[in-house]
Amino acid sequence: MFSNKSGALIFALFLSVFSLPALAWDTGPEACAHNECSGGVTRDSVPDTQPKYANSVIPGRVADCPTGYTNMGLTCFRGADSISAPSILASCPSGWTNMGLFCGKWFLQTMGPSGMVCPSGYFKDNVVYRCHQICPTGYTNTGETCFRGADSLSMESMSCPAGEHREGARCYPNPGPCSADREYYAGLCYSKCPAGSYRSAVSTCVHEVMWRGNTHLWIVNRAVELLSRSPQPIAQTVAQRMNEASCRQQWEQGLWDADDKIADTKLRGSHFYNGGGRDYNGNPTNIVTYLIAGVEQNQHGNGRTNAAARILEAGNLSTPEQCYALGTALHYLTDATNPMHSSGFSAVSIPLILHAAVEEYTPMIQTRSPALGNWNGALADNNPDQVFHATSVKFGALAPELLATMKYDGTLCTMTIEPGVTYTGNCFLQQPAVDAKIGQILGESYQATASYLYSVFKAAGR
């Protein structure tokens, strides 16, 4: 049973969650009603401490010494060495015998050592007149061995290969002091922080984040781009009408109002619709919106029913008011392209507030995912309600993949995504896997939204 103190804390936590806007793809503050606000509008610095950021090496490497020498730090050293080099008797002329110090013959004939010769690779000494091996360069013949004494060279003898430069007794990559995949901090080279982040401590990277922007508008605009490149007559009509100033002003306003003006705390479930019958873990479910304290939030319908009602109001899309209604319907449709909205993962799901954090982070990176090619023509024969349902099924199936990229890995960040709204959980910011998955989802959302617009205009007889 909860104590009074813990109960009050939980109640305050739920109040803070319910004070949020409807929590779909973000529409941003009111300044973003007619502006995509790509790149984000609210700056935040988020410290992220992870063991992997502490991976470090000493800058540079030991410089190269000449062949045979070892870098000892300040000098290049080569130890003493001895090579066996046994001597041999010198050769006397034919018919003569080497007697040691002279050449002899029968009948006591002798010849001085001047007649003795040595084979190639040998020399004759002038004391005992034996042939000794000529030693390799740097070695001295000591009779029966070739000997080389120990030797030290200054660091000026050290060198570095192309692409590196020498400072003292170490080689550093150009321009240095660290290799391209590392960054210099406090005398060491660390694994680089993610792009857009900077290091503040041995194992801490600070992510510079710009929260909030109008991702709903970004998606719809990209969908209109796709349709504008399609040869289909209805697609061309969609692009033309959506870009007419009087209509655009209104549908953009409806798109924004659906989050912060039309939808209040009583309408939470109205922005969710799970058409696939599986939750964000991939498990079967019959919950269409989401649960709070075991109760499904469906008192004001769901995304599908609310979009259908707005499409009825949109009529033949000939008046500003009808364009406004279309904008609100598009808000619910683009909600459905967020896997969290199509699988029941709300702001009160665990990790708490992750839903909001992901949506308010997306505007910062959305321009990395432009609309490429043309509309693919998917669901062209379906009516708007059928397209809405199919969209929910498609994107709900992506929820487990999206959440897997943000799975808790032993590190925590605390992020203030907007005043009074704080998320503490896995540090997903600037992580390539997360950014790539969001980019994939955005790309598919443009196509789905284009299909919905096509179906709306087709049903309206445009």
Short mmCIF file of C-alpha atoms in Angstrom, two decimals:
data_model
loop_
_atom_site.label_atom_id
_atom_site.label_comp_id
_atom_site.label_asym_id
_atom_site.label_seq_id
_atom_site.Cartn_x
_atom_site.Cartn_y
_atom_site.Cartn_z
CA MET A 1 0.00 0.00 0.00
CA PHE A 2 1.31 3.49 -0.86
CA SER A 3 2.21 5.96 1.87
CA ASN A 4 0.64 9.42 1.79
CA LYS A 5 3.95 10.82 0.59
CA SER A 6 4.41 8.32 -2.26
CA GLY A 7 0.77 8.65 -3.25
CA ALA A 8 1.11 12.42 -3.48
CA LEU A 9 4.24 12.02 -5.59
CA ILE A 10 2.49 9.69 -8.04
CA PHE A 11 -0.50 12.03 -8.25
CA ALA A 12 1.78 14.98 -8.99
CA LEU A 13 3.56 12.93 -11.65
CA PHE A 14 0.31 12.10 -13.41
CA LEU A 15 -0.76 15.73 -13.26
CA SER A 16 2.47 16.75 -14.96
CA VAL A 17 1.89 14.18 -17.69
CA PHE A 18 -1.70 15.24 -18.26
CA SER A 19 -0.62 18.88 -18.58
CA LEU A 20 1.16 17.97 -21.82
CA PRO A 21 -0.42 18.58 -25.21
CA ALA A 22 -1.94 15.60 -27.01
CA LEU A 23 1.50 14.13 -27.72
CA ALA A 24 1.69 13.05 -31.31
CA TRP A 25 4.40 13.94 -33.76
CA ASP A 26 5.17 17.39 -32.43
CA THR A 27 3.46 20.48 -33.87
CA GLY A 28 5.72 22.80 -31.89
CA PRO A 29 4.78 26.07 -30.19
CA GLU A 30 2.32 28.44 -31.88
CA ALA A 31 5.16 30.09 -33.80
CA CYS A 32 5.40 26.80 -35.73
CA ALA A 33 1.75 26.70 -36.82
CA HIS A 34 2.76 27.72 -40.35
CA ASN A 35 6.43 26.79 -40.14
CA GLU A 36 8.01 23.34 -40.04
CA CYS A 37 10.55 24.69 -37.52
CA SER A 38 12.98 22.02 -38.66
CA GLY A 39 16.08 21.88 -36.51
CA GLY A 40 14.04 22.61 -33.39
CA VAL A 41 13.32 25.80 -31.47
CA THR A 42 14.10 25.10 -27.79
CA ARG A 43 17.75 24.63 -26.86
CA ASP A 44 18.82 22.13 -24.22
CA SER A 45 22.13 20.62 -23.12
CA VAL A 46 21.90 17.00 -21.97
CA PRO A 47 24.91 15.39 -20.20
CA ASP A 48 25.25 11.72 -21.11
CA THR A 49 27.67 9.55 -19.10
CA GLN A 50 28.47 6.17 -20.61
CA PRO A 51 31.42 3.77 -20.20
CA LYS A 52 31.95 3.64 -23.97
CA TYR A 53 32.73 7.35 -24.02
CA ALA A 54 35.70 6.72 -21.66
CA ASN A 55 37.56 4.57 -24.20
CA SER A 56 40.93 6.31 -24.58
CA VAL A 57 44.48 5.91 -25.80
CA ILE A 58 47.64 7.94 -25.33
CA PRO A 59 47.94 10.43 -28.20
CA GLY A 60 50.18 9.39 -31.06
CA ARG A 61 52.57 6.45 -31.05
CA VAL A 62 56.25 5.73 -30.50
CA ALA A 63 58.33 7.10 -33.39
CA ASP A 64 60.20 4.76 -35.72
CA CYS A 65 63.92 4.17 -35.14
CA PRO A 66 66.33 3.07 -37.88
CA THR A 67 66.24 -0.64 -38.70
CA GLY A 68 67.75 -2.67 -35.87
CA TYR A 69 67.27 0.05 -33.25
CA THR A 70 64.60 0.17 -30.52
CA ASN A 71 62.89 3.33 -29.33
CA MET A 72 63.78 3.73 -25.66
CA GLY A 73 61.79 6.93 -25.19
CA LEU A 74 64.42 9.60 -25.76
CA THR A 75 66.95 7.57 -27.75
CA CYS A 76 67.18 4.75 -30.25
CA PHE A 77 69.21 1.86 -28.79
CA ARG A 78 70.90 -1.08 -30.43
CA GLY A 79 72.50 -3.74 -28.23
CA ALA A 80 75.91 -5.43 -28.69
CA ASP A 81 76.09 -8.38 -31.08
CA SER A 82 78.58 -11.12 -31.98
CA ILE A 83 78.67 -13.33 -35.07
CA SER A 84 80.79 -16.50 -35.33
CA ALA A 85 83.51 -16.02 -37.97
CA PRO A 86 86.09 -18.84 -37.77
CA SER A 87 89.36 -18.22 -39.60
CA ILE A 88 90.94 -20.61 -42.14
CA LEU A 89 94.46 -21.34 -43.43
CA ALA A 90 95.65 -19.21 -46.29
CA SER A 91 96.34 -20.97 -49.60
CA CYS A 92 99.93 -21.46 -50.82
CA PRO A 93 100.86 -21.78 -54.51
CA SER A 94 100.38 -25.17 -56.16
CA GLY A 95 102.87 -27.73 -54.83
CA TRP A 96 103.49 -25.76 -51.66
CA THR A 97 102.09 -26.46 -48.21
CA ASN A 98 101.03 -23.90 -45.61
CA MET A 99 103.32 -24.54 -42.68
CA GLY A 100 101.71 -21.83 -40.51
CA LEU A 101 104.00 -18.88 -40.98
CA PHE A 102 105.43 -19.84 -44.40
CA CYS A 103 104.89 -22.13 -47.37
CA GLY A 104 107.14 -25.20 -47.49
CA LYS A 105 108.30 -27.82 -50.00
CA TRP A 106 110.42 -31.00 -49.86
CA PHE A 107 114.09 -30.62 -49.51
CA LEU A 108 113.57 -27.81 -47.04
CA GLN A 109 112.47 -25.23 -49.59
CA THR A 110 110.49 -22.36 -48.07
CA MET A 111 108.48 -19.37 -49.29
CA GLY A 112 107.54 -16.37 -47.19
CA PRO A 113 103.89 -15.46 -46.32
CA SER A 114 103.70 -13.09 -49.24
CA GLY A 115 102.85 -16.05 -51.42
CA MET A 116 99.80 -16.94 -49.33
CA VAL A 117 96.34 -15.88 -50.60
CA CYS A 118 92.78 -15.86 -49.15
CA PRO A 119 89.50 -16.64 -50.93
CA SER A 120 86.87 -14.00 -51.68
CA GLY A 121 85.20 -12.67 -48.53
CA TYR A 122 88.32 -13.11 -46.44
CA PHE A 123 91.41 -11.05 -45.61
CA LYS A 124 94.89 -12.16 -44.44
CA ASP A 125 96.22 -10.82 -41.19
CA ASN A 126 99.84 -9.78 -40.93
CA VAL A 127 100.62 -11.57 -37.65
CA VAL A 128 99.71 -15.23 -37.98
CA TYR A 129 98.93 -15.03 -41.71
CA ARG A 130 95.48 -16.69 -41.45
CA CYS A 131 92.39 -15.83 -43.49
CA HIS A 132 89.68 -14.06 -41.51
CA GLN A 133 86.13 -13.34 -42.66
CA ILE A 134 85.32 -9.81 -43.76
CA CYS A 135 82.59 -8.77 -41.28
CA PRO A 136 79.30 -7.04 -42.19
CA THR A 137 79.27 -3.26 -42.08
CA GLY A 138 79.39 -2.07 -38.49
CA TYR A 139 81.08 -5.24 -37.19
CA THR A 140 84.76 -5.69 -36.34
CA ASN A 141 86.60 -8.96 -36.75
CA THR A 142 88.10 -10.02 -33.41
CA GLY A 143 89.81 -13.16 -34.66
CA GLU A 144 87.15 -15.85 -34.63
CA THR A 145 84.06 -13.61 -34.34
CA CYS A 146 82.58 -10.46 -35.79
CA PHE A 147 81.63 -8.09 -32.98
CA ARG A 148 79.45 -4.98 -32.87
CA GLY A 149 79.29 -2.83 -29.77
CA ALA A 150 76.13 -1.27 -28.23
CA ASP A 151 75.02 2.01 -29.79
CA SER A 152 72.57 4.84 -29.05
CA LEU A 153 71.21 7.47 -31.43
CA SER A 154 69.49 10.72 -30.55
CA MET A 155 65.77 11.26 -31.23
CA GLU A 156 66.76 13.18 -34.35
CA SER A 157 67.33 9.78 -35.95
CA MET A 158 63.67 8.89 -35.38
CA SER A 159 61.16 9.20 -38.22
CA CYS A 160 57.43 8.98 -39.04
CA PRO A 161 55.77 7.72 -42.24
CA ALA A 162 53.71 9.80 -44.66
CA GLY A 163 50.50 11.12 -43.08
CA GLU A 164 52.16 11.58 -39.69
CA HIS A 165 54.50 14.12 -38.14
CA ARG A 166 57.07 13.77 -35.38
CA GLU A 167 57.07 15.70 -32.15
CA GLY A 168 59.93 14.63 -29.94
CA ALA A 169 59.99 10.84 -29.80
CA ARG A 170 56.35 10.27 -30.92
CA CYS A 171 54.47 10.26 -34.22
CA TYR A 172 51.08 11.99 -34.50
CA PRO A 173 48.54 11.75 -37.32
CA ASN A 174 48.18 14.87 -39.46
CA PRO A 175 46.93 17.27 -38.28
CA GLY A 176 46.76 15.47 -34.92
CA PRO A 177 47.14 14.98 -32.12
CA CYS A 178 44.51 12.19 -32.41
CA SER A 179 43.43 9.93 -35.25
CA ALA A 180 40.31 10.88 -37.21
CA ASP A 181 38.03 8.60 -35.15
CA ARG A 182 39.14 10.10 -31.82
CA GLU A 183 39.13 13.46 -30.08
CA TYR A 184 41.67 15.06 -27.73
CA TYR A 185 40.67 15.73 -24.13
CA ALA A 186 42.84 16.24 -21.03
CA GLY A 187 45.95 14.67 -22.55
CA LEU A 188 44.31 11.58 -24.05
CA CYS A 189 42.53 10.61 -27.27
CA TYR A 190 38.96 9.43 -26.62
CA SER A 191 36.39 7.78 -28.85
CA LYS A 192 34.53 10.68 -30.42
CA CYS A 193 31.27 11.91 -28.97
CA PRO A 194 28.31 11.59 -31.37
CA ALA A 195 28.06 14.27 -34.04
CA GLY A 196 26.58 17.45 -32.61
CA SER A 197 27.76 16.64 -29.08
CA TYR A 198 30.84 17.67 -27.11
CA ARG A 199 32.89 16.12 -24.30
CA SER A 200 32.70 17.60 -20.81
CA ALA A 201 34.39 14.82 -18.81
CA VAL A 202 36.26 11.55 -19.21
CA SER A 203 33.07 9.52 -19.79
CA THR A 204 30.52 12.27 -20.47
CA CYS A 205 29.32 13.68 -23.76
CA VAL A 206 26.92 16.61 -23.72
CA HIS A 207 24.25 16.50 -26.41
CA GLU A 208 23.18 19.89 -27.72
CA VAL A 209 19.51 19.43 -28.50
CA MET A 210 16.92 21.69 -30.08
CA TRP A 211 13.54 20.41 -28.96
CA ARG A 212 10.21 20.96 -30.66
CA GLY A 213 9.08 21.77 -34.17
CA ASN A 214 6.18 20.95 -36.48
CA THR A 215 6.78 17.39 -37.68
CA HIS A 216 3.11 17.07 -38.71
CA LEU A 217 3.61 19.92 -41.19
CA TRP A 218 6.95 18.49 -42.31
CA ILE A 219 5.28 15.16 -43.15
CA VAL A 220 2.31 16.69 -44.99
CA ASN A 221 4.56 18.97 -47.04
CA ARG A 222 6.71 16.02 -48.07
CA ALA A 223 3.59 14.08 -49.04
CA VAL A 224 2.45 16.99 -51.22
CA GLU A 225 5.90 17.01 -52.85
CA LEU A 226 5.55 13.33 -53.73
CA LEU A 227 2.10 13.89 -55.22
CA SER A 228 3.30 16.91 -57.20
CA ARG A 229 5.76 14.63 -58.99
CA SER A 230 3.13 12.02 -59.82
CA PRO A 231 1.53 11.94 -63.30
CA GLN A 232 -1.85 11.01 -61.76
CA PRO A 233 -4.42 13.81 -62.40
CA ILE A 234 -5.89 13.54 -58.91
CA ALA A 235 -2.40 13.73 -57.42
CA GLN A 236 -1.78 16.93 -59.37
CA THR A 237 -5.10 18.34 -58.11
CA VAL A 238 -4.08 17.56 -54.52
CA ALA A 239 -0.76 19.37 -54.91
CA GLN A 240 -2.38 22.39 -56.54
CA ARG A 241 -5.17 22.79 -53.96
CA MET A 242 -2.92 22.13 -50.96
CA ASN A 243 -0.57 24.89 -52.16
CA GLU A 244 -3.25 27.51 -52.82
CA ALA A 245 -2.65 30.24 -50.24
CA SER A 246 -6.21 30.45 -48.93
CA CYS A 247 -6.46 26.69 -48.44
CA ARG A 248 -2.90 26.19 -47.18
CA GLN A 249 -3.33 28.81 -44.46
CA GLN A 250 -6.40 26.98 -43.18
CA TRP A 251 -5.24 23.38 -43.37
CA GLU A 252 -1.96 24.32 -41.70
CA GLN A 253 -3.91 25.99 -38.91
CA GLY A 254 -6.18 22.97 -38.47
CA LEU A 255 -3.14 20.69 -38.45
CA TRP A 256 -1.65 22.70 -35.57
CA ASP A 257 -4.88 23.34 -33.67
CA ALA A 258 -5.58 19.62 -33.42
CA ASP A 259 -2.78 19.38 -30.85
CA ASP A 260 -2.89 22.53 -28.76
CA LYS A 261 -6.31 24.11 -29.22
CA ILE A 262 -8.87 21.49 -30.16
CA ALA A 263 -7.39 18.67 -28.08
CA ASP A 264 -7.38 19.25 -24.31
CA THR A 265 -6.75 16.84 -21.45
CA LYS A 266 -10.16 15.22 -21.93
CA LEU A 267 -9.28 14.04 -25.43
CA ARG A 268 -6.13 12.00 -24.83
CA GLY A 269 -7.28 8.79 -26.45
CA SER A 270 -8.62 10.67 -29.45
CA HIS A 271 -5.18 10.74 -31.09
CA PHE A 272 -4.48 7.00 -30.85
CA TYR A 273 -5.68 4.14 -33.01
CA ASN A 274 -4.30 0.60 -33.00
CA GLY A 275 -5.60 -1.09 -36.13
CA GLY A 276 -3.19 -4.02 -36.06
CA GLY A 277 -4.28 -5.56 -32.77
CA ARG A 278 -0.74 -5.76 -31.38
CA ASP A 279 0.84 -3.59 -28.73
CA TYR A 280 4.25 -1.91 -28.79
CA ASN A 281 5.88 -5.17 -27.66
CA GLY A 282 4.28 -7.06 -30.54
CA ASN A 283 1.83 -8.88 -28.27
CA PRO A 284 -1.87 -9.32 -29.17
CA THR A 285 -4.19 -6.67 -27.69
CA ASN A 286 -7.75 -5.47 -28.03
CA ILE A 287 -6.93 -1.98 -26.73
CA VAL A 288 -7.52 0.52 -29.51
CA THR A 289 -6.13 3.63 -27.77
CA TYR A 290 -4.20 3.12 -24.51
CA LEU A 291 -4.72 2.39 -20.83
CA ILE A 292 -4.49 4.54 -17.73
CA ALA A 293 -4.97 2.68 -14.45
CA GLY A 294 -6.42 -0.21 -16.42
CA VAL A 295 -9.04 1.93 -18.17
CA GLU A 296 -8.96 2.45 -21.92
CA GLN A 297 -8.97 6.12 -22.89
CA ASN A 298 -11.70 6.13 -25.53
CA GLN A 299 -14.33 8.49 -24.12
CA HIS A 300 -13.85 10.83 -27.07
CA GLY A 301 -13.30 8.28 -29.79
CA ASN A 302 -9.98 7.45 -31.36
CA GLY A 303 -7.81 8.74 -34.16
CA ARG A 304 -9.69 6.83 -36.84
CA THR A 305 -13.20 7.90 -35.79
CA ASN A 306 -12.15 11.50 -35.27
CA ALA A 307 -10.40 11.69 -38.64
CA ALA A 308 -13.50 10.26 -40.32
CA ALA A 309 -15.67 12.95 -38.70
CA ARG A 310 -13.33 15.68 -39.92
CA ILE A 311 -13.32 14.28 -43.46
CA LEU A 312 -17.12 14.59 -43.50
CA GLU A 313 -16.72 18.25 -42.55
CA ALA A 314 -14.13 18.70 -45.32
CA GLY A 315 -16.80 18.02 -47.95
CA ASN A 316 -15.58 18.87 -51.44
CA LEU A 317 -12.62 20.92 -50.13
CA SER A 318 -13.78 24.09 -51.85
CA THR A 319 -14.00 26.48 -48.87
CA PRO A 320 -11.45 27.67 -46.29
CA GLU A 321 -13.49 25.98 -43.55
CA GLN A 322 -13.32 22.68 -45.39
CA CYS A 323 -9.56 23.07 -45.79
CA TYR A 324 -9.35 23.63 -42.02
CA ALA A 325 -11.28 20.39 -41.42
CA LEU A 326 -8.90 18.57 -43.78
CA GLY A 327 -5.97 19.88 -41.73
CA THR A 328 -7.39 18.42 -38.52
CA ALA A 329 -8.02 15.08 -40.25
CA LEU A 330 -4.44 15.11 -41.50
CA HIS A 331 -3.28 15.63 -37.93
CA TYR A 332 -4.97 12.39 -36.85
CA LEU A 333 -3.60 10.58 -39.92
CA THR A 334 -0.04 11.72 -39.32
CA ASP A 335 -0.51 10.68 -35.68
CA ALA A 336 -1.12 7.19 -37.04
CA THR A 337 2.26 7.27 -38.81
CA ASN A 338 3.92 7.47 -35.41
CA PRO A 339 4.36 3.82 -34.31
CA MET A 340 3.72 4.80 -30.69
CA HIS A 341 0.26 6.14 -31.57
CA SER A 342 -0.58 3.00 -33.53
CA SER A 343 0.49 0.60 -30.77
CA GLY A 344 -0.77 2.20 -27.55
CA PHE A 345 2.58 3.53 -26.27
CA SER A 346 1.53 6.74 -24.52
CA ALA A 347 3.30 9.34 -22.39
CA VAL A 348 2.41 7.31 -19.29
CA SER A 349 3.93 4.13 -20.71
CA ILE A 350 7.26 3.05 -19.28
CA PRO A 351 9.76 4.65 -19.69
CA LEU A 352 7.60 7.55 -18.60
CA ILE A 353 7.63 10.54 -21.00
CA LEU A 354 9.75 8.68 -23.59
CA HIS A 355 6.85 9.14 -26.01
CA ALA A 356 7.06 12.93 -25.72
CA ALA A 357 10.87 12.98 -25.72
CA VAL A 358 11.09 11.10 -29.03
CA GLU A 359 8.47 13.29 -30.71
CA GLU A 360 10.01 16.55 -29.56
CA TYR A 361 13.49 15.35 -30.60
CA THR A 362 12.39 14.42 -34.14
CA PRO A 363 12.15 18.01 -35.50
CA MET A 364 15.88 18.40 -34.87
CA ILE A 365 16.73 15.58 -37.32
CA GLN A 366 13.76 15.49 -39.71
CA THR A 367 15.53 17.31 -42.55
CA ARG A 368 17.94 14.37 -42.81
CA SER A 369 15.04 12.46 -44.38
CA PRO A 370 13.88 14.26 -47.55
CA ALA A 371 11.06 13.00 -49.76
CA LEU A 372 12.72 11.03 -52.54
CA GLY A 373 11.12 9.93 -55.78
CA ASN A 374 7.39 9.92 -56.48
CA TRP A 375 4.29 8.76 -54.67
CA ASN A 376 4.22 4.97 -54.87
CA GLY A 377 0.49 4.83 -55.57
CA ALA A 378 -0.23 2.53 -52.63
CA LEU A 379 -3.90 2.11 -51.62
CA ALA A 380 -5.05 4.26 -54.54
CA ASP A 381 -8.35 2.34 -54.75
CA ASN A 382 -9.18 2.68 -51.04
CA ASN A 383 -11.36 5.28 -49.34
CA PRO A 384 -9.92 7.58 -46.63
CA ASP A 385 -11.10 5.42 -43.73
CA GLN A 386 -9.54 2.31 -45.26
CA VAL A 387 -6.26 4.14 -45.84
CA PHE A 388 -6.28 5.36 -42.23
CA HIS A 389 -6.74 1.81 -40.93
CA ALA A 390 -4.03 0.38 -43.20
CA THR A 391 -1.66 3.16 -42.11
CA SER A 392 -2.17 2.29 -38.45
CA VAL A 393 -1.54 -1.39 -39.10
CA LYS A 394 1.66 -0.65 -41.02
CA PHE A 395 3.18 1.76 -38.52
CA GLY A 396 2.04 -0.05 -35.39
CA ALA A 397 4.13 -3.01 -36.54
CA LEU A 398 7.21 -0.75 -36.46
CA ALA A 399 6.82 0.09 -32.76
CA PRO A 400 8.90 -2.84 -31.39
CA GLU A 401 11.72 -1.95 -33.80
CA LEU A 402 11.68 1.72 -32.80
CA LEU A 403 11.60 1.01 -29.06
CA ALA A 404 14.36 -1.60 -29.40
CA THR A 405 16.77 1.16 -30.47
CA MET A 406 16.01 2.96 -27.19
CA LYS A 407 16.23 -0.01 -24.86
CA TYR A 408 17.78 0.76 -21.46
CA ASP A 409 21.47 -0.14 -21.59
CA GLY A 410 22.58 0.83 -18.10
CA THR A 411 22.96 4.56 -18.66
CA LEU A 412 20.50 7.34 -17.89
CA CYS A 413 19.96 10.89 -19.08
CA THR A 414 17.68 13.55 -17.71
CA MET A 415 16.13 15.73 -20.40
CA THR A 416 13.87 18.73 -19.93
CA ILE A 417 11.97 18.59 -23.20
CA GLU A 418 9.87 21.63 -22.33
CA PRO A 419 9.30 23.62 -19.12
CA GLY A 420 7.96 21.30 -16.43
CA VAL A 421 8.29 18.17 -18.56
CA THR A 422 11.30 15.98 -17.76
CA TYR A 423 12.29 12.59 -19.08
CA THR A 424 14.81 10.39 -17.28
CA GLY A 425 15.79 7.26 -19.13
CA ASN A 426 17.96 5.76 -21.84
CA CYS A 427 20.21 8.29 -23.55
CA PHE A 428 18.88 7.91 -27.09
CA LEU A 429 19.95 11.35 -28.35
CA GLN A 430 22.32 11.47 -31.34
CA GLN A 431 22.50 7.67 -31.47
CA PRO A 432 22.87 6.48 -35.09
CA ALA A 433 20.50 3.51 -34.71
CA VAL A 434 17.76 5.71 -33.25
CA ASP A 435 18.18 8.45 -35.85
CA ALA A 436 18.17 5.91 -38.68
CA LYS A 437 14.96 4.26 -37.48
CA ILE A 438 13.20 7.62 -37.08
CA GLY A 439 14.38 8.54 -40.57
CA GLN A 440 12.96 5.30 -41.99
CA ILE A 441 9.61 5.92 -40.31
CA LEU A 442 9.46 9.49 -41.59
CA GLY A 443 10.18 8.35 -45.15
CA GLU A 444 7.34 5.84 -45.01
CA SER A 445 5.02 8.41 -43.41
CA TYR A 446 5.32 10.68 -46.47
CA GLN A 447 4.04 7.90 -48.71
CA ALA A 448 1.21 6.98 -46.33
CA THR A 449 0.10 10.61 -46.03
CA ALA A 450 0.22 11.02 -49.80
CA SER A 451 -2.06 7.98 -50.15
CA TYR A 452 -4.49 9.45 -47.62
CA LEU A 453 -4.61 12.82 -49.39
CA TYR A 454 -5.18 11.08 -52.71
CA SER A 455 -8.06 9.07 -51.26
CA VAL A 456 -9.65 12.18 -49.70
CA PHE A 457 -9.59 14.16 -52.94
CA LYS A 458 -10.75 11.16 -54.94
CA ALA A 459 -13.69 10.61 -52.58
CA ALA A 460 -14.52 14.33 -52.79
CA GLY A 461 -14.73 14.08 -56.57
CA ARG A 462 -11.87 16.51 -57.13
#
